[in-house]
CSV table of C-alpha atoms (C1' of nucleotides) in Angstrom, one decimal:
chain,number,residue,atom,x,y,z
A,53,UNK,CA,-4.9,195.7,172.9
A,54,UNK,CA,-3.8,194.0,169.7
A,55,UNK,CA,-4.5,190.1,168.4
A,56,UNK,CA,-1.2,190.0,170.0
A,57,UNK,CA,0.7,188.4,167.1
A,58,UNK,CA,3.4,186.3,168.2
A,59,UNK,CA,4.4,182.6,168.0
A,60,UNK,CA,4.8,182.5,164.8
A,61,UNK,CA,7.6,181.0,164.6
A,62,UNK,CA,6.4,178.1,165.6
A,63,UNK,CA,3.5,178.1,164.2
A,64,UNK,CA,5.6,178.2,161.0
A,65,UNK,CA,7.1,174.8,161.7
A,66,UNK,CA,4.2,173.3,162.7
A,67,UNK,CA,2.4,174.0,159.3
A,68,UNK,CA,5.9,173.1,157.5
A,69,UNK,CA,5.6,169.5,159.2
A,70,UNK,CA,1.8,169.2,157.8
A,71,UNK,CA,2.4,170.7,154.2
A,72,UNK,CA,5.4,168.9,153.9
A,73,UNK,CA,4.0,165.7,154.9
A,74,UNK,CA,0.7,166.3,152.8
A,75,UNK,CA,2.0,167.7,149.9
A,76,UNK,CA,6.1,166.7,149.8
A,77,UNK,CA,8.8,169.0,149.4
A,78,UNK,CA,8.0,171.0,145.7
A,79,UNK,CA,4.3,171.3,145.8
A,80,UNK,CA,4.7,172.6,148.9
A,81,UNK,CA,5.0,176.8,148.5
A,82,UNK,CA,7.1,179.3,151.3
A,83,UNK,CA,3.4,181.8,150.6
A,84,UNK,CA,0.9,178.1,151.7
A,85,UNK,CA,3.1,177.4,155.1
A,86,UNK,CA,2.9,181.1,155.7
A,87,UNK,CA,-0.9,181.7,155.0
A,88,UNK,CA,-2.0,178.2,157.2
A,89,UNK,CA,0.3,179.6,160.0
A,90,UNK,CA,-1.5,182.6,159.4
A,91,UNK,CA,2.0,184.8,158.9
A,92,UNK,CA,3.8,186.4,156.7
A,93,UNK,CA,6.0,184.2,154.0
A,94,UNK,CA,9.0,186.7,154.6
A,95,UNK,CA,9.0,185.3,157.9
A,96,UNK,CA,10.0,181.9,156.6
A,97,UNK,CA,13.0,183.7,155.4
A,98,UNK,CA,13.6,185.6,158.4
A,99,UNK,CA,13.3,182.3,161.0
A,100,UNK,CA,15.5,179.9,158.5
A,101,UNK,CA,17.1,181.5,155.6
A,102,UNK,CA,15.3,179.7,153.2
A,103,UNK,CA,13.0,177.2,152.0
A,104,UNK,CA,15.0,174.4,152.1
A,105,UNK,CA,16.5,176.0,155.5
A,106,UNK,CA,12.8,176.1,156.5
A,107,UNK,CA,12.6,172.0,155.3
A,108,UNK,CA,15.5,171.0,157.4
A,109,UNK,CA,14.0,171.8,160.5
A,110,UNK,CA,10.9,170.3,160.0
A,111,UNK,CA,12.4,166.6,159.7
A,112,UNK,CA,14.9,166.4,162.4
A,113,UNK,CA,14.0,162.9,163.6
A,114,UNK,CA,14.8,160.7,166.2
A,115,UNK,CA,13.8,156.6,165.2
A,116,UNK,CA,13.6,155.9,169.1
A,117,UNK,CA,14.8,152.4,168.4
A,118,UNK,CA,14.2,150.2,172.0
A,119,UNK,CA,17.0,148.5,173.3
A,120,UNK,CA,17.2,145.1,171.3
A,121,UNK,CA,19.5,143.2,173.3
A,122,UNK,CA,17.7,143.5,176.5
A,123,UNK,CA,14.8,141.5,175.1
A,124,UNK,CA,15.1,137.3,174.4
A,125,UNK,CA,16.3,136.9,171.2
A,126,UNK,CA,13.1,135.5,169.7
A,127,UNK,CA,11.1,138.2,171.0
A,128,UNK,CA,13.1,141.0,168.4
A,129,UNK,CA,12.0,141.1,165.6
A,130,UNK,CA,8.3,141.1,166.8
A,131,UNK,CA,8.9,143.9,168.9
A,132,UNK,CA,10.8,145.7,166.2
A,133,UNK,CA,7.6,145.2,164.1
A,134,UNK,CA,5.7,146.7,166.7
A,135,UNK,CA,7.8,149.8,167.3
A,136,UNK,CA,7.9,150.8,163.7
A,137,UNK,CA,3.8,151.0,163.9
A,138,UNK,CA,3.5,152.5,166.9
A,139,UNK,CA,6.3,155.5,165.4
A,140,UNK,CA,4.3,155.9,162.4
A,141,UNK,CA,1.1,156.1,163.8
A,142,UNK,CA,2.0,158.3,166.9
A,143,UNK,CA,2.3,161.9,166.5
A,144,UNK,CA,6.3,161.3,165.5
A,145,UNK,CA,4.9,160.2,162.4
A,146,UNK,CA,4.0,163.2,161.4
A,147,UNK,CA,7.7,164.7,160.8
A,148,UNK,CA,8.7,161.6,159.2
A,149,UNK,CA,6.7,161.4,156.5
A,150,UNK,CA,7.5,164.5,154.7
A,151,UNK,CA,11.1,163.3,154.7
A,152,UNK,CA,10.5,159.8,153.7
A,153,UNK,CA,8.3,161.5,150.6
A,154,UNK,CA,10.7,164.3,149.9
A,155,UNK,CA,13.5,161.4,150.0
A,156,UNK,CA,12.0,160.6,146.8
A,157,UNK,CA,12.6,163.6,144.6
A,158,UNK,CA,15.3,165.3,147.0
A,159,UNK,CA,18.8,164.7,146.8
A,160,UNK,CA,19.9,166.5,150.0
A,161,UNK,CA,16.7,164.7,152.0
A,162,UNK,CA,17.7,161.6,150.5
A,163,UNK,CA,21.1,162.4,151.7
A,164,UNK,CA,19.6,162.7,155.8
A,165,UNK,CA,18.1,159.1,154.9
A,166,UNK,CA,21.3,157.7,154.3
A,167,UNK,CA,22.8,159.5,157.4
A,168,UNK,CA,19.8,158.4,159.6
A,169,UNK,CA,20.5,155.0,158.6
A,170,UNK,CA,24.0,154.6,159.3
A,171,UNK,CA,23.4,156.6,162.3
A,172,UNK,CA,20.4,154.9,163.4
A,173,UNK,CA,19.4,151.4,162.2
A,174,UNK,CA,23.2,150.8,160.9
A,175,UNK,CA,24.1,151.1,164.8
A,176,UNK,CA,21.4,149.3,166.4
A,177,UNK,CA,22.2,146.1,164.6
A,178,UNK,CA,26.0,146.3,165.5
A,179,UNK,CA,24.6,147.1,169.0
A,180,UNK,CA,23.5,143.4,169.1
A,181,UNK,CA,26.9,141.8,167.8
A,182,UNK,CA,25.5,140.0,165.1
A,183,UNK,CA,27.7,138.8,161.7
A,184,UNK,CA,27.5,140.7,158.5
A,185,UNK,CA,25.6,143.9,160.2
A,186,UNK,CA,25.6,145.8,156.8
A,187,UNK,CA,24.1,143.4,155.4
A,188,UNK,CA,21.1,142.5,157.8
A,189,UNK,CA,20.5,146.6,158.4
A,190,UNK,CA,20.0,146.6,155.0
A,191,UNK,CA,17.4,144.2,154.9
A,192,UNK,CA,15.7,145.5,157.6
A,193,UNK,CA,15.7,148.7,156.7
A,194,UNK,CA,13.6,147.3,153.3
A,195,UNK,CA,11.3,145.6,154.5
A,196,UNK,CA,10.4,148.4,157.4
A,197,UNK,CA,10.2,151.0,155.1
A,198,UNK,CA,8.9,149.0,152.1
A,199,UNK,CA,6.2,148.3,155.0
A,200,UNK,CA,6.1,152.4,155.3
A,201,UNK,CA,5.8,153.5,151.7
A,202,UNK,CA,2.7,151.1,151.4
A,203,UNK,CA,1.4,152.4,153.9
A,204,UNK,CA,1.7,155.6,154.6
A,205,UNK,CA,2.3,156.9,150.6
A,206,UNK,CA,0.5,154.4,148.5
A,207,UNK,CA,-2.1,153.4,150.9
A,208,UNK,CA,-2.3,149.7,149.5
A,209,UNK,CA,-5.8,148.6,151.2
A,210,UNK,CA,-4.8,145.6,152.3
A,211,UNK,CA,-1.7,147.2,154.1
A,212,UNK,CA,-3.4,149.8,155.4
A,213,UNK,CA,-6.1,147.6,156.8
A,214,UNK,CA,-3.2,145.8,159.3
A,215,UNK,CA,-3.4,146.4,162.8
A,216,UNK,CA,-0.4,146.1,165.1
A,217,UNK,CA,-0.9,142.4,165.6
A,218,UNK,CA,-1.0,142.1,162.4
A,219,UNK,CA,2.0,143.6,161.2
A,220,UNK,CA,4.2,141.5,164.0
A,221,UNK,CA,2.8,138.1,162.7
A,222,UNK,CA,4.0,139.3,159.0
A,223,UNK,CA,6.9,141.2,159.4
A,224,UNK,CA,8.0,139.8,163.0
A,225,UNK,CA,9.5,136.4,161.2
A,226,UNK,CA,11.1,138.3,158.4
A,227,UNK,CA,12.6,140.8,160.6
A,228,UNK,CA,13.5,138.0,162.9
A,229,UNK,CA,15.5,136.5,160.5
A,230,UNK,CA,16.4,139.4,159.5
A,231,UNK,CA,18.6,139.8,162.1
A,232,UNK,CA,19.4,136.5,163.9
A,233,UNK,CA,19.0,133.7,160.7
A,234,UNK,CA,20.8,133.0,157.6
A,235,UNK,CA,21.0,135.8,154.9
A,236,UNK,CA,23.5,134.3,152.8
B,103,UNK,CA,17.5,170.2,102.2
B,104,UNK,CA,16.5,170.9,105.7
B,105,UNK,CA,17.4,169.0,109.0
B,106,UNK,CA,14.4,167.1,108.1
B,107,UNK,CA,12.6,167.9,112.1
B,108,UNK,CA,10.3,164.4,112.3
B,109,UNK,CA,9.6,162.2,114.8
B,110,UNK,CA,9.6,164.7,117.7
B,111,UNK,CA,7.0,162.5,119.8
B,112,UNK,CA,9.1,159.5,120.3
B,113,UNK,CA,11.7,162.0,121.3
B,114,UNK,CA,10.0,164.0,123.4
B,115,UNK,CA,8.5,160.4,125.0
B,116,UNK,CA,11.5,159.4,125.8
B,117,UNK,CA,13.4,162.4,127.2
B,118,UNK,CA,10.4,162.4,129.5
B,119,UNK,CA,10.5,158.9,130.8
B,120,UNK,CA,14.2,160.1,131.2
B,121,UNK,CA,13.6,162.8,133.0
B,122,UNK,CA,10.9,162.5,134.8
B,123,UNK,CA,13.1,159.7,136.2
B,124,UNK,CA,16.1,161.4,137.1
B,125,UNK,CA,14.0,164.5,138.6
B,126,UNK,CA,10.2,163.4,139.8
B,127,UNK,CA,7.3,165.2,138.3
B,128,UNK,CA,7.6,168.4,139.8
B,129,UNK,CA,11.3,169.6,139.4
B,130,UNK,CA,10.7,167.9,135.6
B,131,UNK,CA,9.5,170.9,133.5
B,132,UNK,CA,8.0,170.9,130.1
B,133,UNK,CA,10.6,173.3,128.7
B,134,UNK,CA,13.1,170.8,130.1
B,135,UNK,CA,11.9,167.7,128.5
B,136,UNK,CA,11.5,169.5,125.1
B,137,UNK,CA,15.3,171.1,125.0
B,138,UNK,CA,16.8,167.3,125.9
B,139,UNK,CA,14.2,166.1,123.0
B,140,UNK,CA,15.8,169.4,120.7
B,141,UNK,CA,12.1,170.2,120.0
B,142,UNK,CA,9.3,172.7,120.9
B,143,UNK,CA,7.5,172.7,124.4
B,144,UNK,CA,4.4,173.2,122.5
B,145,UNK,CA,4.5,170.3,121.0
B,146,UNK,CA,4.3,168.5,124.4
B,147,UNK,CA,1.0,170.3,125.2
B,148,UNK,CA,0.3,169.8,121.1
B,149,UNK,CA,1.0,166.0,121.3
B,150,UNK,CA,0.4,165.0,125.0
B,151,UNK,CA,-2.7,167.9,126.0
B,152,UNK,CA,-0.4,168.7,129.5
B,153,UNK,CA,2.1,167.7,131.1
B,154,UNK,CA,-0.1,165.4,133.2
B,155,UNK,CA,-0.6,163.8,130.0
B,156,UNK,CA,2.8,163.6,128.8
B,157,UNK,CA,3.6,161.6,132.4
B,158,UNK,CA,0.7,159.4,131.9
B,159,UNK,CA,1.8,158.0,128.8
B,160,UNK,CA,5.6,157.7,130.3
B,161,UNK,CA,4.8,155.8,133.1
B,162,UNK,CA,2.2,153.1,131.0
B,163,UNK,CA,4.0,149.8,132.3
B,164,UNK,CA,4.2,146.6,132.7
B,165,UNK,CA,5.7,144.3,135.7
B,166,UNK,CA,5.6,141.4,133.7
B,167,UNK,CA,5.4,138.5,136.3
B,168,UNK,CA,6.6,134.8,135.4
B,169,UNK,CA,4.2,132.8,136.1
B,170,UNK,CA,5.1,131.0,139.2
B,171,UNK,CA,2.5,128.3,139.5
B,172,UNK,CA,4.8,126.2,137.1
B,173,UNK,CA,7.6,126.3,139.1
B,174,UNK,CA,8.4,124.3,142.1
B,175,UNK,CA,6.9,125.2,144.9
B,176,UNK,CA,9.7,125.6,147.2
B,177,UNK,CA,11.5,128.0,144.3
B,178,UNK,CA,8.6,130.8,143.4
B,179,UNK,CA,10.7,133.0,146.7
B,180,UNK,CA,13.9,133.1,145.2
B,181,UNK,CA,12.4,132.8,141.6
B,182,UNK,CA,10.2,136.3,142.6
B,183,UNK,CA,13.0,138.0,144.0
B,184,UNK,CA,15.6,137.6,141.1
B,185,UNK,CA,12.4,138.7,138.7
B,186,UNK,CA,12.5,141.7,140.4
B,187,UNK,CA,16.0,142.6,140.5
B,188,UNK,CA,16.6,141.6,136.7
B,189,UNK,CA,13.1,143.8,136.1
B,190,UNK,CA,14.7,146.9,137.6
B,191,UNK,CA,18.1,146.7,136.7
B,192,UNK,CA,16.5,146.3,133.0
B,193,UNK,CA,15.2,148.9,130.8
B,194,UNK,CA,11.8,148.6,132.5
B,195,UNK,CA,13.7,150.4,135.4
B,196,UNK,CA,14.0,153.3,133.0
B,197,UNK,CA,10.1,153.8,133.4
B,198,UNK,CA,9.5,152.4,136.3
B,199,UNK,CA,11.1,154.7,138.4
B,200,UNK,CA,9.6,157.5,137.7
B,201,UNK,CA,6.3,155.7,138.3
B,202,UNK,CA,7.6,155.1,141.9
B,203,UNK,CA,9.5,158.7,142.6
B,204,UNK,CA,6.0,160.4,141.6
B,205,UNK,CA,3.7,158.4,143.9
B,206,UNK,CA,5.3,160.1,146.8
B,207,UNK,CA,4.2,163.2,146.3
B,208,UNK,CA,1.1,162.8,143.5
B,209,UNK,CA,-1.6,161.6,144.1
B,210,UNK,CA,-3.0,160.3,141.1
B,211,UNK,CA,0.7,158.4,140.4
B,212,UNK,CA,0.0,156.8,143.5
B,213,UNK,CA,-3.6,156.0,142.4
B,214,UNK,CA,-2.1,154.0,139.5
B,215,UNK,CA,0.5,152.3,141.3
B,216,UNK,CA,-2.6,151.4,144.0
B,217,UNK,CA,-4.3,150.1,140.7
B,218,UNK,CA,-1.2,148.2,139.2
B,219,UNK,CA,-0.7,146.3,142.6
B,220,UNK,CA,-4.6,145.0,142.3
B,221,UNK,CA,-4.2,144.6,138.3
B,222,UNK,CA,-0.7,143.1,138.5
B,223,UNK,CA,0.1,141.8,142.0
B,224,UNK,CA,-2.6,140.3,143.7
B,225,UNK,CA,-3.7,139.0,140.1
B,226,UNK,CA,-0.3,136.9,140.3
B,227,UNK,CA,-0.9,136.0,144.6
B,228,UNK,CA,-4.4,134.7,143.5
B,229,UNK,CA,-3.3,132.6,140.2
B,230,UNK,CA,-1.3,130.3,142.9
B,231,UNK,CA,-4.7,129.7,145.0
B,232,UNK,CA,-3.8,130.5,148.7
B,233,UNK,CA,-5.3,131.3,151.5
B,234,UNK,CA,-5.5,134.9,152.2
B,235,UNK,CA,-4.0,136.5,148.9
B,236,UNK,CA,-4.9,140.2,149.9
B,237,UNK,CA,-2.9,139.7,152.8
B,238,UNK,CA,-0.1,137.8,151.1
B,239,UNK,CA,0.1,140.2,147.8
B,240,UNK,CA,0.6,143.0,150.4
B,241,UNK,CA,3.1,141.7,152.7
B,242,UNK,CA,5.0,140.9,149.2
B,243,UNK,CA,4.2,144.1,148.1
B,244,UNK,CA,5.8,145.6,151.1
B,245,UNK,CA,9.1,143.8,150.5
B,246,UNK,CA,9.8,144.1,147.2
B,247,UNK,CA,8.4,148.1,147.1
B,248,UNK,CA,10.9,148.6,150.0
B,249,UNK,CA,13.9,146.6,148.5
B,250,UNK,CA,13.4,148.4,145.4
B,251,UNK,CA,12.6,152.1,147.4
B,252,UNK,CA,16.0,151.2,149.4
B,253,UNK,CA,18.1,150.5,146.6
B,254,UNK,CA,17.1,152.4,143.6
B,255,UNK,CA,16.1,156.1,145.6
B,256,UNK,CA,17.2,156.3,148.6
B,257,UNK,CA,20.7,154.7,147.5
B,258,UNK,CA,21.6,152.9,150.8
B,259,UNK,CA,25.1,151.6,149.6
B,260,UNK,CA,24.8,148.0,151.5
B,261,UNK,CA,21.7,147.7,149.6
B,262,UNK,CA,23.5,148.9,146.2
B,263,UNK,CA,26.3,146.3,146.8
B,264,UNK,CA,23.6,143.6,146.9
B,265,UNK,CA,23.8,141.5,143.6
B,266,UNK,CA,21.0,138.8,142.2
B,267,UNK,CA,22.5,136.1,144.1
B,268,UNK,CA,22.6,138.5,147.5
B,269,UNK,CA,18.9,139.4,147.0
B,270,UNK,CA,17.4,136.1,145.9
B,271,UNK,CA,19.3,134.7,149.0
B,272,UNK,CA,18.0,137.7,151.5
B,273,UNK,CA,14.3,138.5,150.4
B,274,UNK,CA,14.1,134.9,148.8
B,275,UNK,CA,12.8,133.2,151.6
B,276,UNK,CA,11.2,136.0,153.5
B,277,UNK,CA,8.8,136.2,150.0
B,278,UNK,CA,8.8,132.1,150.1
B,279,UNK,CA,7.2,132.8,153.1
B,280,UNK,CA,4.6,135.5,152.3
B,281,UNK,CA,3.4,133.1,149.3
B,282,UNK,CA,3.1,130.2,151.0
B,283,UNK,CA,4.2,130.4,154.8
B,284,UNK,CA,1.7,130.8,158.0
B,285,UNK,CA,1.1,134.3,158.0
B,286,UNK,CA,-1.2,135.3,160.9
C,63,DC,C1',12.4,209.0,180.0
C,64,DA,C1',14.6,207.8,175.5
C,65,DA,C1',16.9,204.7,172.4
C,66,DT,C1',17.1,199.6,170.9
C,67,DT,C1',15.5,195.3,169.6
C,68,DA,C1',12.5,191.6,168.4
C,69,DG,C1',8.2,190.4,166.2
C,70,DG,C1',5.8,191.5,162.7
C,71,DT,C1',3.7,193.6,158.0
C,72,DC,C1',3.7,195.0,153.4
C,73,DA,C1',5.2,195.7,148.6
C,74,DA,C1',8.0,194.7,145.0
C,75,DC,C1',11.4,191.6,142.3
C,76,DG,C1',13.2,189.1,138.7
C,77,DG,C1',12.8,184.9,137.4
C,78,DT,C1',10.2,180.7,135.9
C,79,DT,C1',6.1,178.1,135.2
C,80,DG,C1',2.7,175.9,132.1
C,81,DT,C1',-0.2,176.7,128.5
C,82,DT,C1',-2.0,179.2,124.2
C,83,DG,C1',-2.3,181.1,119.3
C,84,DA,C1',-0.4,182.7,115.0
C,85,DC,C1',2.5,181.9,112.2
C,86,DC,C1',5.7,178.3,108.5
C,87,DA,C1',6.9,174.8,105.1
C,88,DA,C1',6.3,170.7,102.9
C,89,DG,C1',3.8,166.9,100.6
C,90,DG,C1',0.6,164.2,98.9
C,91,DG,C1',-4.3,163.8,96.9
C,92,DT,C1',-7.7,165.5,93.8
D,276,DA,C1',-2.6,174.7,89.9
D,277,DC,C1',-4.6,174.1,94.1
D,278,DC,C1',-5.7,173.3,98.7
D,279,DC,C1',-5.1,171.0,103.1
D,280,DT,C1',-3.0,168.0,106.7
D,281,DT,C1',0.8,166.8,109.0
D,282,DG,C1',5.1,168.3,112.0
D,283,DG,C1',6.6,172.1,113.6
D,284,DT,C1',8.9,177.2,114.8
D,285,DC,C1',8.0,181.2,117.6
D,286,DA,C1',6.5,184.8,120.7
D,287,DA,C1',4.1,185.7,124.3
D,288,DC,C1',0.5,185.7,128.3
D,289,DA,C1',-0.9,185.0,132.7
D,290,DA,C1',0.2,183.2,137.0
D,291,DC,C1',3.2,181.8,140.9
D,292,DC,C1',7.3,180.9,142.4
D,293,DG,C1',11.3,182.1,146.7
D,294,DT,C1',13.2,186.2,148.1
D,295,DT,C1',14.3,191.2,149.2
D,296,DG,C1',14.5,195.5,151.9
D,297,DA,C1',12.1,199.2,153.7
D,298,DC,C1',8.9,199.6,157.2
D,299,DC,C1',5.7,199.8,161.3
D,300,DT,C1',4.6,198.6,166.4
D,301,DA,C1',5.2,197.6,171.5
D,302,DA,C1',8.4,195.9,175.1
D,303,DT,C1',12.8,195.8,177.1
D,304,DT,C1',16.9,198.2,178.3
D,305,DG,C1',19.9,201.7,179.9
DNA sequence: CAATTAGGTCAACGGTTGTTGACCAAGGGT
DNA sequence: ACCCTTGGTCAACAACCGTTGACCTAATTG
């Protein structure tokens, strides 16, 4: 008979991802998340323990790198570039954005990002069996995150205007050299 | 006879730069800035109008690009790379950091950054008289900001570990291609 | 049928925030 | 001597924050 008030937990998580992505950690209030989810602020604490707990749940993420080792060596750079924008332009981008935003001001988020770098980016590079994997992974991360930062956070018009082909043409050779070229 | 209480304005601005750089915009409170400057919180509003006004004053910035046109063409990429880390490792970095941090969560800061891109980065690239200046400037910005983000905000260990020579060796050829190579 | 529990509501708490306005001290110009 | 500007202090405001605990309701379980 009632307006079956259920599923608030999932709605809270969805609202949290959206708001954290749009406003970052500090400006996103527990009350705003609750209101967007048509739920009570107290439920956030009930289900996630604290605002930090909510955030931690909202930014669990998987970069889903393709297995570059199975590709022809010379295609890996542009393949990686295309994967990056496909990932960020797709639905996963909504959960990647809040983390990147939060990294700028929230040390625990930055630590999470360092963990992702060590666990996924570095692991991918090491999987290719290259020399200097740390250095190469660092360069790859710097170019990839720079593109993402300029495109999705800063919103630099010429970066936003680039389509997948343009990104592959621009970043492909760079990533190719970071993976397989001379870097010292 | 008194402890001559003067010069609070300059001390407030200096403290603001430091705190904004360390904690970002939202977590830096007016009271904390005042306390660090051994001044009264009310003076912030008196002198700068509001917290936003204080921030705006704290992030006025000049990228101080060298005149690449006077250099041999093939040296420009690595020269630019060296300039970037010299700038950010130097004292100017303390005023650049808060802006970059704030860009992630503060739209007005992002807009300021877009203005700097259009006014300084794009202008520098256009000064070289190249084709596709917007695209080239966009690529340069993505690589430079990515390095800065990974090194000073994320603190990725392999990126932090790089010295000026390593950065020049890694990013130099990339920036060289973004400036003078084929990018389509 | 009784009792427990999960899911959700409500009002309030203590603390912190940005901002305001009234007040005070010194010192130079007329 | 008077005034008035400059530079600074102080206490307080209203609003908003994250968090808490008491309470209600409906469904499930024994």
